[in-house]
CSV table of C-alpha atoms in Angstrom, one decimal:
chain,number,residue,atom,x,y,z
L,1430,MET,CA,-1.4,106.7,25.2
L,1431,HIS,CA,-3.4,105.1,27.9
L,1432,GLU,CA,-3.4,106.6,31.4
L,1433,LYS,CA,-1.9,104.7,34.2
L,1434,SER,CA,-4.3,102.7,36.4
L,1435,CYS,CA,-3.3,102.3,40.0
L,1436,PRO,CA,-6.4,101.1,41.8
L,1437,ILE,CA,-5.0,101.0,45.3
L,1438,HIS,CA,-2.3,103.3,46.7
L,1439,PRO,CA,0.6,101.3,48.3
L,1440,SER,CA,-0.2,102.9,51.7
L,1441,GLN,CA,-3.7,101.4,51.6
L,1442,ILE,CA,-2.4,97.8,51.3
L,1443,PRO,CA,-2.4,95.9,54.6
L,1444,SER,CA,1.2,95.3,55.9
L,1445,TRP,CA,0.7,91.5,56.2
L,1446,LYS,CA,-0.2,91.2,52.5
L,1447,LYS,CA,2.9,93.2,51.5
L,1448,TYR,CA,5.1,91.0,53.7
L,1449,LEU,CA,3.6,87.8,52.4
L,1450,ARG,CA,4.0,89.0,48.8
L,1451,GLY,CA,7.6,90.0,49.5
L,1452,VAL,CA,8.4,86.7,51.1
L,1453,LEU,CA,7.0,84.8,48.2
L,1454,ARG,CA,8.9,86.9,45.7
L,1455,ILE,CA,12.2,86.3,47.5
L,1456,ILE,CA,11.6,82.6,47.9
L,1457,ILE,CA,10.8,82.2,44.2
L,1458,LEU,CA,13.8,84.4,43.2
L,1459,ILE,CA,16.3,82.5,45.4
L,1460,ASN,CA,15.0,79.1,44.3
L,1461,ALA,CA,15.0,80.1,40.6
L,1462,ILE,CA,18.6,81.3,40.8
L,1463,TYR,CA,19.6,78.2,42.7
L,1464,GLN,CA,18.0,75.9,40.1
L,1465,ILE,CA,19.9,77.7,37.3
L,1466,ILE,CA,23.2,77.3,39.1
L,1467,ALA,CA,22.4,73.7,39.9
L,1468,GLY,CA,21.7,72.9,36.3
L,1469,GLU,CA,17.9,73.1,36.1
L,1470,VAL,CA,18.1,76.0,33.8
L,1471,PHE,CA,14.8,75.5,32.0
L,1472,PHE,CA,12.6,75.6,35.1
L,1473,GLY,CA,14.7,78.3,36.8
L,1474,ILE,CA,14.3,80.6,33.8
L,1475,LEU,CA,10.5,79.9,33.7
L,1476,ALA,CA,10.2,80.9,37.3
L,1477,LEU,CA,12.2,84.1,36.8
L,1478,LEU,CA,10.0,85.0,33.8
L,1479,ALA,CA,6.8,84.4,35.8
L,1480,LEU,CA,8.2,86.5,38.6
L,1481,ILE,CA,9.1,89.3,36.2
L,1482,ILE,CA,5.7,89.3,34.6
L,1483,LEU,CA,4.0,89.7,38.0
L,1484,VAL,CA,6.3,92.4,39.4
L,1485,ALA,CA,6.5,94.5,36.2
L,1486,PRO,CA,3.0,94.8,34.8
L,1487,TRP,CA,3.6,98.4,33.8
L,1488,PHE,CA,6.1,97.2,31.2
L,1489,PHE,CA,4.0,94.5,29.7
L,1490,THR,CA,0.8,96.7,29.5
L,1491,LYS,CA,2.6,99.7,28.1
L,1492,HIS,CA,2.2,101.7,31.4
L,1493,ARG,CA,-1.6,101.2,31.4
L,1494,ILE,CA,-1.5,99.1,34.6
L,1495,CYS,CA,1.1,100.0,37.2
L,1496,VAL,CA,0.2,97.4,39.8
L,1497,VAL,CA,-1.4,94.0,39.8
L,1498,PRO,CA,-4.1,93.7,42.5
L,1499,ILE,CA,-2.1,92.3,45.4
L,1500,ASP,CA,-4.5,89.5,46.3
L,1501,ILE,CA,-4.3,88.2,42.7
L,1502,GLU,CA,-0.5,88.5,42.7
L,1503,ILE,CA,-0.2,86.5,45.9
L,1504,LEU,CA,-2.5,83.7,44.5
L,1505,PHE,CA,-0.4,83.5,41.4
L,1506,LEU,CA,2.9,83.6,43.3
L,1507,PHE,CA,1.6,80.5,45.2
L,1508,VAL,CA,0.9,78.8,41.9
L,1509,VAL,CA,4.3,79.7,40.5
L,1510,PHE,CA,6.1,78.4,43.7
L,1511,PHE,CA,4.2,75.1,43.9
L,1512,GLU,CA,4.3,74.4,40.2
L,1513,LEU,CA,7.6,75.7,38.8
L,1514,ILE,CA,9.7,75.3,41.9
L,1515,MET,CA,8.3,72.4,44.0
L,1516,ALA,CA,6.6,70.4,41.2
L,1517,ASP,CA,9.1,70.8,38.4
L,1518,ALA,CA,12.4,71.9,39.7
L,1519,TYR,CA,12.3,69.7,42.8
L,1520,SER,CA,10.5,66.9,41.0
L,1521,PHE,CA,7.5,66.6,43.4
L,1522,TYR,CA,5.4,65.3,40.6
L,1523,SER,CA,7.5,62.1,40.6
L,1524,LEU,CA,8.3,62.1,44.3
L,1525,VAL,CA,4.9,62.7,45.9
L,1526,PRO,CA,2.1,60.3,44.7
L,1527,TYR,CA,-0.8,62.8,44.7
L,1528,TYR,CA,1.0,66.0,44.2
L,1529,ASP,CA,-0.5,66.3,40.7
L,1530,LYS,CA,-4.0,66.3,42.2
L,1531,PHE,CA,-3.0,69.0,44.7
L,1532,MET,CA,-1.8,71.2,41.8
L,1533,HIS,CA,-5.0,70.6,39.8
L,1534,LEU,CA,-7.0,71.5,42.9
L,1535,LEU,CA,-4.9,74.6,43.6
L,1536,VAL,CA,-4.9,76.0,40.0
L,1537,SER,CA,-8.6,75.4,39.4
L,1538,PHE,CA,-9.4,76.9,42.9
L,1539,VAL,CA,-7.4,80.1,41.9
L,1540,VAL,CA,-9.1,80.2,38.5
L,1541,GLY,CA,-12.5,79.8,40.1
L,1542,LEU,CA,-11.9,82.4,42.8
L,1543,VAL,CA,-10.4,85.0,40.6
L,1544,GLY,CA,-12.8,84.3,37.8
L,1545,MET,CA,-15.8,84.8,40.1
L,1546,VAL,CA,-14.4,88.1,41.3
L,1547,ILE,CA,-13.7,89.2,37.7
L,1548,ILE,CA,-17.2,88.3,36.4
L,1549,TYR,CA,-18.8,90.0,39.5
L,1550,THR,CA,-16.7,93.1,38.6
L,1551,PHE,CA,-18.5,93.3,35.3
L,1552,TYR,CA,-21.8,92.8,37.0
L,1553,ALA,CA,-21.0,95.6,39.5
L,1554,LEU,CA,-20.0,97.9,36.6
L,1555,GLY,CA,-23.3,97.2,34.8
L,1556,LYS,CA,-21.6,95.4,31.9
L,1557,LEU,CA,-23.2,92.0,32.7
L,1558,GLN,CA,-26.8,91.1,33.8
L,1559,ALA,CA,-26.9,87.8,35.5
L,1560,SER,CA,-27.9,86.2,38.8
L,1561,THR,CA,-25.2,85.0,41.3
L,1562,GLY,CA,-26.2,81.4,40.5
L,1563,VAL,CA,-25.7,81.9,36.7
L,1564,MET,CA,-22.3,83.6,37.4
L,1565,PHE,CA,-21.3,80.7,39.6
L,1566,ALA,CA,-22.3,78.1,37.0
L,1567,LEU,CA,-20.5,80.0,34.3
L,1568,ILE,CA,-17.2,80.1,36.3
L,1569,VAL,CA,-17.5,76.4,37.1
L,1570,LEU,CA,-18.1,75.5,33.4
L,1571,ILE,CA,-15.2,77.7,32.4
L,1572,THR,CA,-12.9,76.0,34.9
L,1573,MET,CA,-14.1,72.6,33.7
L,1574,GLY,CA,-13.4,73.7,30.1
L,1575,LEU,CA,-9.9,74.9,30.9
L,1576,GLY,CA,-9.2,71.6,32.7
L,1577,ALA,CA,-10.4,69.6,29.7
L,1578,GLY,CA,-8.3,71.9,27.4
L,1579,LEU,CA,-5.2,71.2,29.6
L,1580,GLU,CA,-5.7,67.5,29.3
L,1581,MET,CA,-6.1,67.7,25.6
L,1582,ALA,CA,-2.9,69.7,25.4
L,1583,GLU,CA,-1.1,67.1,27.6
L,1584,TYR,CA,-2.2,64.3,25.3
L,1585,PHE,CA,-1.1,66.3,22.2
L,1586,TYR,CA,2.3,67.0,23.8
L,1587,ASP,CA,2.8,63.3,24.8
L,1588,GLN,CA,1.7,61.9,21.4
L,1589,ALA,CA,2.9,64.5,18.9
L,1590,LEU,CA,5.5,66.8,20.4
L,1591,TYR,CA,7.4,64.7,23.0
L,1592,PRO,CA,8.9,62.3,20.4
L,1593,LEU,CA,10.3,65.3,18.7
L,1594,ILE,CA,11.4,67.7,21.4
L,1595,GLY,CA,11.3,65.5,24.5
L,1596,PRO,CA,15.0,64.6,24.4
L,1597,TYR,CA,15.9,68.3,24.4
L,1598,LEU,CA,13.8,69.4,27.4
L,1599,PRO,CA,13.9,68.4,31.1
L,1600,THR,CA,10.3,67.3,31.0
L,1601,GLY,CA,8.9,63.9,30.9
L,1602,LEU,CA,5.5,62.6,29.7
L,1603,THR,CA,2.7,64.6,31.2
L,1604,GLN,CA,-0.1,62.0,31.4
L,1605,GLY,CA,-0.3,59.1,33.8
L,1606,SER,CA,0.9,59.1,37.4
L,1607,MET,CA,2.6,57.0,40.0
L,1608,VAL,CA,-0.7,55.6,41.2
L,1609,ALA,CA,-3.0,55.5,38.1
L,1610,SER,CA,-3.1,54.7,34.4
L,1611,PRO,CA,-3.2,57.6,31.9
L,1612,LEU,CA,-7.0,57.3,31.4
L,1613,ALA,CA,-7.8,57.0,35.1
L,1614,ASP,CA,-5.4,59.9,35.8
L,1615,THR,CA,-7.1,62.1,33.2
L,1616,MET,CA,-10.6,61.5,34.5
L,1617,GLU,CA,-9.5,62.0,38.1
L,1618,ASP,CA,-7.9,65.3,37.1
L,1619,LEU,CA,-11.1,66.5,35.5
L,1620,PHE,CA,-13.1,65.7,38.6
L,1621,VAL,CA,-10.5,67.5,40.8
L,1622,ASP,CA,-10.6,70.5,38.4
L,1623,THR,CA,-14.3,70.7,38.8
L,1624,LEU,CA,-14.1,70.5,42.6
L,1625,GLY,CA,-11.5,73.3,42.6
L,1626,GLY,CA,-13.6,75.5,40.4
L,1627,VAL,CA,-16.7,74.9,42.6
L,1628,LEU,CA,-14.7,75.7,45.8
L,1629,GLY,CA,-13.1,78.8,44.3
L,1630,ALA,CA,-16.3,80.2,42.9
L,1631,ALA,CA,-18.2,79.5,46.1
L,1632,ILE,CA,-15.6,81.1,48.3
L,1633,GLY,CA,-15.5,84.1,45.9
L,1634,ILE,CA,-19.2,84.5,46.4
L,1635,ILE,CA,-19.0,84.1,50.2
L,1636,LEU,CA,-16.2,86.8,50.4
L,1637,ILE,CA,-18.1,89.2,48.2
L,1638,LYS,CA,-21.4,88.8,50.1
L,1639,ARG,CA,-19.7,89.1,53.4
L,1640,GLU,CA,-18.2,92.4,52.5
L,1641,GLU,CA,-21.5,93.6,51.1
L,1642,LYS,CA,-23.2,92.9,54.4
L,1643,LYS,CA,-20.6,95.1,56.1
L,1644,GLY,CA,-21.3,97.9,53.6
L,1645,ARG,CA,-17.9,97.5,51.9
L,1646,GLU,CA,-16.5,96.1,48.7
L,1647,LEU,CA,-14.0,93.2,48.6
L,1648,GLU,CA,-10.6,94.8,48.1
L,1649,MET,CA,-9.8,92.7,45.1
L,1650,LEU,CA,-13.2,93.7,43.6
L,1651,ASP,CA,-12.5,97.3,44.2
L,1652,GLU,CA,-9.1,97.1,42.5
L,1653,LEU,CA,-10.5,95.2,39.5
L,1654,GLU,CA,-13.3,97.8,39.1
L,1655,ALA,CA,-10.7,100.5,39.0
L,1656,LEU,CA,-8.7,98.6,36.4
L,1657,ALA,CA,-11.7,97.8,34.3
L,1658,SER,CA,-13.0,101.4,34.3
L,1659,GLY,CA,-9.5,102.8,33.6
L,1660,ASN,CA,-9.7,105.1,36.7
L,1661,ASP,CA,-7.5,105.4,39.7
L,1662,GLY,CA,-8.9,104.0,42.9
L,1663,TYR,CA,-7.5,106.7,45.1
L,1664,GLU,CA,-7.2,110.4,45.2
L,1665,LYS,CA,-4.0,111.8,43.6
L,1666,GLU,CA,-2.2,114.3,45.7
């Protein structure tokens, strides 16, 4: 059996991060339950499942990981809130003209930021030999690839799956928007995905380098190093 990996003791987490995480969890939980009661069962259940996955990593990893790095959890809680609650349950995709672009920017930014920190973790552990520029380019390309994959998945859903399962799900067609044709919307999404990946990776590098100048490690990086190495990041009493 794998040993538990708890990179940061709860007492070492800044209070404001714990409060922010708690507030986001409560907001998502309340809105998910409300949506189920109000009839939006599909999106309410998805939000609950996403919340459960984030708050119970020990169960889904067979006790190998007992805590998700709090910075990563907060970022993904924001994504869950703005996507499953605001965009889907409250129909912001159809009510707010450019909300789709905001979500593409947010998701690609999170992917770029977390991806940059993860790849730098492998570099710090000696498992990857690459310059910062190469790591930056790699994360941007991965983000672009994920964005393109998402657009392909949306096209496949609209053309092949929606005619079959669309009537049974509370989701409409995924391509196109209130202000653009499907083709224009797809190309704009790809550009926004790229921008988000660039911003996320760049900010990741800035944060890492800033902490290095102070003679410290970025907290998220320290946690990920502990998880990757399978060791606890604090002394056990």
